[in-house]
Coordinates of C-alpha atoms and ligand atoms in Angstrom, one line a residue:
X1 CA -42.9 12.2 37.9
X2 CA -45.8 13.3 35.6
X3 CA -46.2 10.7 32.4
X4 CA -44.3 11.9 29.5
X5 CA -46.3 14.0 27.2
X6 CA -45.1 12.4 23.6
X7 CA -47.2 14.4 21.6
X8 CA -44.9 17.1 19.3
X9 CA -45.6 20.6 20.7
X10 CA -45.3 24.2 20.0
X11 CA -42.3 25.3 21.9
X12 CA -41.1 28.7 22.2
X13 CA -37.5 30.3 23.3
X14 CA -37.3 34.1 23.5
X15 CA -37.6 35.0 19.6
X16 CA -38.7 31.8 18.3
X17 CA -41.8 30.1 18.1
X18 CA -41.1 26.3 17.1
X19 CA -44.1 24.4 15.3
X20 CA -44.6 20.9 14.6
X21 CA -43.6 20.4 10.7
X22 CA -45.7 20.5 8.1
X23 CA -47.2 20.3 4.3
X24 CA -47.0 24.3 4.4
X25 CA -43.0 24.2 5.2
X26 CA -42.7 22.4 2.2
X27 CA -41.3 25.9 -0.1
X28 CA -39.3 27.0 2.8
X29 CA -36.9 23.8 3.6
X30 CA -36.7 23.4 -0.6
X31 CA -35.5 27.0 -0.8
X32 CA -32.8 26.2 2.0
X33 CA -32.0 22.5 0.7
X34 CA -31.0 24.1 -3.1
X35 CA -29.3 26.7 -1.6
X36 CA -25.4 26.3 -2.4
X37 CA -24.1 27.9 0.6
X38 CA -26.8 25.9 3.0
X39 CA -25.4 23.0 1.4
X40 CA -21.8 23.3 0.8
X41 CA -21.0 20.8 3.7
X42 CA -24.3 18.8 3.9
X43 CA -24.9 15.8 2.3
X44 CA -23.1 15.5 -0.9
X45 CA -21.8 19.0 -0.5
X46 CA -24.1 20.7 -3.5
X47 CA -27.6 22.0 -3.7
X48 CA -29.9 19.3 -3.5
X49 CA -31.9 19.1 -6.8
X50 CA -35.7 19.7 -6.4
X51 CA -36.9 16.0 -6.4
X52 CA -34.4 15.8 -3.6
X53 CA -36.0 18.3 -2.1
X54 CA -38.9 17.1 -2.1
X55 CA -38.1 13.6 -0.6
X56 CA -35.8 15.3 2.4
X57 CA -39.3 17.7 3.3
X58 CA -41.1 14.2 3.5
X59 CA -38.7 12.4 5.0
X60 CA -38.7 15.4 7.8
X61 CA -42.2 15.5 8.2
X62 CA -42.1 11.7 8.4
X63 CA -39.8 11.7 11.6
X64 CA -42.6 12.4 14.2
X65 CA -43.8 9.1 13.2
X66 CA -41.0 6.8 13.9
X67 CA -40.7 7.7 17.2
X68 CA -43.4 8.9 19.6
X69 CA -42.6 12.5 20.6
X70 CA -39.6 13.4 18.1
X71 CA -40.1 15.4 14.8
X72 CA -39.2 18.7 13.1
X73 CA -40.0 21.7 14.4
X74 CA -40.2 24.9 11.7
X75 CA -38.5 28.4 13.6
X76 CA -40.3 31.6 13.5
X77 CA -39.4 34.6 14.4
X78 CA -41.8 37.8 14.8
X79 CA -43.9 35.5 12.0
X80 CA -41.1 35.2 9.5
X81 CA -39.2 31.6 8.6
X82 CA -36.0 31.4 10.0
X83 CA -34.3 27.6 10.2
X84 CA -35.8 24.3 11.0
X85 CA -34.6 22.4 14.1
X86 CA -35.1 18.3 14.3
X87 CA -35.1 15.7 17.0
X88 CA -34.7 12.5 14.8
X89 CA -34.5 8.6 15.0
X90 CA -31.2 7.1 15.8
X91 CA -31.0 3.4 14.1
X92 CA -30.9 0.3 16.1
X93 CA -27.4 -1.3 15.7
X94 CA -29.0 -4.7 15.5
X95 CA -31.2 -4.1 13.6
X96 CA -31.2 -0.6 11.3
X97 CA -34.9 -0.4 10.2
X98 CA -35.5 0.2 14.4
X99 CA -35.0 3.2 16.2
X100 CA -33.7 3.2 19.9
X101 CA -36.7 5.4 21.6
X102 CA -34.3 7.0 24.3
X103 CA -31.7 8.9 22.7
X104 CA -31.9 11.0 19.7
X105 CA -30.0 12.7 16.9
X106 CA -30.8 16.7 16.7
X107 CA -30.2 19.1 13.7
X108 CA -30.9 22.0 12.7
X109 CA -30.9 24.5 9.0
X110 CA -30.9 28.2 9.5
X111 CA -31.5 30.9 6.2
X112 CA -28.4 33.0 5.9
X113 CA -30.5 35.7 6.2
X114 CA -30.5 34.7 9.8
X115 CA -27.3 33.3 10.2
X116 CA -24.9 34.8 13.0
X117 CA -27.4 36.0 15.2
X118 CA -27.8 33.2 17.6
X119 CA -31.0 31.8 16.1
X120 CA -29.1 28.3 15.5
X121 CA -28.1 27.6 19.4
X122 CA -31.2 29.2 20.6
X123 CA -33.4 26.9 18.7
X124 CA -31.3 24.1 19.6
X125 CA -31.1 24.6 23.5
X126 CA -34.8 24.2 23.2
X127 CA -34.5 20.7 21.3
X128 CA -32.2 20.1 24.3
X129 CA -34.2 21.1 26.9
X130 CA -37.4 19.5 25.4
X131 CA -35.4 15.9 24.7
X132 CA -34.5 15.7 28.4
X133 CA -37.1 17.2 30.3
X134 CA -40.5 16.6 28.4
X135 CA -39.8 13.1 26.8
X136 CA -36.9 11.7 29.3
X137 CA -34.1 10.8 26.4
X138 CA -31.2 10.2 28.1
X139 CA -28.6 11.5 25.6
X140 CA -28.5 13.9 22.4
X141 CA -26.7 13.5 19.6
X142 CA -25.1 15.3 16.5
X143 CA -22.7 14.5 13.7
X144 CA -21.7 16.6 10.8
X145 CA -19.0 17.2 8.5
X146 CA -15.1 17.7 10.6
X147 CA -15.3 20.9 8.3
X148 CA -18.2 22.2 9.0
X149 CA -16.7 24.3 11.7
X150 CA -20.3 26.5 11.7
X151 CA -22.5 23.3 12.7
X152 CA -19.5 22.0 15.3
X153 CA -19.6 25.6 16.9
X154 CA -23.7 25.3 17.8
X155 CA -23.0 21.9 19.1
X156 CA -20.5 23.1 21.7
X157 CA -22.6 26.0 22.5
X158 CA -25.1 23.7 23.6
X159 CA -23.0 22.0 25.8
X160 CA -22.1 18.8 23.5
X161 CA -18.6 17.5 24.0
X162 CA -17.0 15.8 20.5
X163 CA -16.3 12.0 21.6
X164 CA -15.2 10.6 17.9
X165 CA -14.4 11.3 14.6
X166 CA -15.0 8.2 11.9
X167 CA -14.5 8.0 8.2
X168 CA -17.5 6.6 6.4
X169 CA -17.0 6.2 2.2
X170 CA -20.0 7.7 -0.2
X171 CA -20.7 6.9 -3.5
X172 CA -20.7 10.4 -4.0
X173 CA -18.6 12.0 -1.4
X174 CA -18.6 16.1 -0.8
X175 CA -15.5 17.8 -1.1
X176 CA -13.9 18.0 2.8
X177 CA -15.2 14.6 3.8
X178 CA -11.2 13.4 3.3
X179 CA -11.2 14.5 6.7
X180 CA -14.3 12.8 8.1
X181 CA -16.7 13.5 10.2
X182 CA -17.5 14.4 14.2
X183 CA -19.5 13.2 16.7
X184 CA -21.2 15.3 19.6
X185 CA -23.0 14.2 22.7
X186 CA -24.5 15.3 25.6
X187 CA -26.4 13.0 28.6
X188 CA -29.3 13.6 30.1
X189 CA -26.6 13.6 33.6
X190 CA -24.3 16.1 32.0
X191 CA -27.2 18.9 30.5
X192 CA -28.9 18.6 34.2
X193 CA -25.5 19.3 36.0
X194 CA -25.0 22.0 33.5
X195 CA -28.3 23.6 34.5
X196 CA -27.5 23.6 38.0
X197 CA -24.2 26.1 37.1
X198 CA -25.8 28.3 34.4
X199 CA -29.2 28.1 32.8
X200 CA -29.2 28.1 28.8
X201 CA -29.3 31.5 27.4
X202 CA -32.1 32.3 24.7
X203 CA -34.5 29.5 26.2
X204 CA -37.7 30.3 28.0
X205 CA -36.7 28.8 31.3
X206 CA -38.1 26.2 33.2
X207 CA -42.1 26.1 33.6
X208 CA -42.6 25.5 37.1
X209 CA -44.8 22.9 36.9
X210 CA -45.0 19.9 39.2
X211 CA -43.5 17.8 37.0
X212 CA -40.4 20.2 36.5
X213 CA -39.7 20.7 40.4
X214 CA -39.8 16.4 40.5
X215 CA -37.5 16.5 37.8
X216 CA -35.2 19.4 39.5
X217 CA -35.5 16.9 42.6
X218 CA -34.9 13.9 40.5
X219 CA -31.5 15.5 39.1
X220 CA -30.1 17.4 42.4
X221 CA -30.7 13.6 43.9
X222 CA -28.8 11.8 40.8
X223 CA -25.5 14.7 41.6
X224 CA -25.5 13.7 45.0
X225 CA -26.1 9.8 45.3
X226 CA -23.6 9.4 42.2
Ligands
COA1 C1 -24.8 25.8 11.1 C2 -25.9 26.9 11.2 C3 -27.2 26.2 11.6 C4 -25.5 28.0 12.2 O1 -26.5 28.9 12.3 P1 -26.4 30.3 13.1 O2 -27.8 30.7 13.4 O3 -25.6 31.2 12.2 O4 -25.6 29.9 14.4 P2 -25.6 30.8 15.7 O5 -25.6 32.3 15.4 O6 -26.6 30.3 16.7 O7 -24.1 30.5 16.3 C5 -23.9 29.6 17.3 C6 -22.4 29.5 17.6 O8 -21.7 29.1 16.4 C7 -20.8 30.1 16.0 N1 -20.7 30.1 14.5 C8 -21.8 30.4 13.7 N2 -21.4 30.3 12.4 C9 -20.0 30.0 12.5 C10 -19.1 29.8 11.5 N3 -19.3 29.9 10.2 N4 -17.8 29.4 11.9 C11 -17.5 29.3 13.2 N5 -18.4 29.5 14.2 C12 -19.6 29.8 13.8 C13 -21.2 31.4 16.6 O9 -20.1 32.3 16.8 C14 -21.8 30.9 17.9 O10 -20.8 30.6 18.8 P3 -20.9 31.2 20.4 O11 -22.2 30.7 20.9 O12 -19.7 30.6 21.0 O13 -20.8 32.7 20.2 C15 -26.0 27.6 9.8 O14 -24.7 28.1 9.4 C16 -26.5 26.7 8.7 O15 -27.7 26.5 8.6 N6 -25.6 26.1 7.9 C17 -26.0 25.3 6.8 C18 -26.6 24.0 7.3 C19 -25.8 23.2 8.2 O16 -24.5 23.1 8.1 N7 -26.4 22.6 9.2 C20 -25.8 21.7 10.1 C21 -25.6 20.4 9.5 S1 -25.1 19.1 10.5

């Protein structure tokens, strides 16, 4: 197989054009982060205040350095803002200031001007599709609030399956969290099998490269020697 490009991209789905994050996203993840209905079951369940703000933006631009390849990725569509989608660090159990560097966490934040319209699963079949095939992770994850029925619903669209729920205690918890919150996963195993019965709607399929037809190969011989 081709060595793994771990440079963030531009990566494109149908209607979206998904770049690297930056300075200039700055005004548009603020406006979504103090926005109370973005908000109501993120975090501490209320508009983040604008220092807060401020931090999360660095923080998200901040992710493409912890770990080689992952990041935020800004979504436009015919050149307006719509959501950002994020492939970010999951903590080392041992030892929490490390990340593990094949598995990640993905998110995502869509403007409710947007919302409804498929923008959220599209963007995030891509994060998907880039985690396994361009950087060779071999599982995606997402957690969010039990309530937040919206976020749970992307996550099954893109083919995650909910293996636990857990109660964690916040200093300041958001209303809902009484009933705790859910994990999603999918493995690089199950998203390739998945391929094989129905390719992701909204993504711009498979490139085929080299690379892609050795990684087809790689995952038609994984099915069949399993
Ligand atoms: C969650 C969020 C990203 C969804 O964005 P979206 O673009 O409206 O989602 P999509 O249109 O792609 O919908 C994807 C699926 O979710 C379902 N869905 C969307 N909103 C829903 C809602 N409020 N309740 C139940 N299902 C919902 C859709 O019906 C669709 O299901 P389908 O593929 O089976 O038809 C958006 O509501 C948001 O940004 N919320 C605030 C931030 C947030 O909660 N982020 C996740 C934090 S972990």
């Amino acid at each position: 197989m081709a060595a793994i490009e771990k440079v963030q991209p531009t990566l494109r789905t149908n209607r979206l054009e998904l770049v690297p994050f930056g300075p200039e996203h700055r005004e548009h993840t603020m406006k979504l982060d103090m926005d109370p209905k973005v908000m109501k079951h993120v975090a501490f369940g209320r508009p983040f205040t604008e220092d807060e703000a401020i931090q999360v933006h660095t923080w998200l631009m901040n992710c493409a350095n912890l770990v080689p390849g992952f990041g935020t990725w800004a979504g436009y569509a015919q050149g307006e803002f719509v959501g950002w989608w994020i492939l970010g660090p999951v903590p080392k159990k041992d030892n929490p200031e490390k990340f593990l560097t094949d598995r990640t966490e993905y998110g995502f934040r869509v403007s409710p001007k947007f919302w409804g319209q498929g923008y959220a699963k599209e963007g995030a079949r891509e994060m998907i599709r880039h985690a396994f095939e361009d950087l060779g992770l071999v599982e995606v994850i997402g957690e969010t609030m039990t309530v937040n029925s919206a976020s749970r619903a992307v996550m099954a669209a893109c083919g995650l399956r909910h293996v636990d729920t857990f109660f964690n205690t916040y200093p300041t918890p958001p209303p809902g969290i009484e009933e705790g919150e859910v994990r999603y996963s999918i493995t690089r195993d199950e998203w390739c099998t998945k391929q094989d019965i129905r390719a992701p709607q909204g993504s711009v399929r498979l490139r085929w490269s080299p690379s892609t037809a050795l990684y087809k190969l790689y995952c038609y011989l994984l099915k069949v020697l399993r």
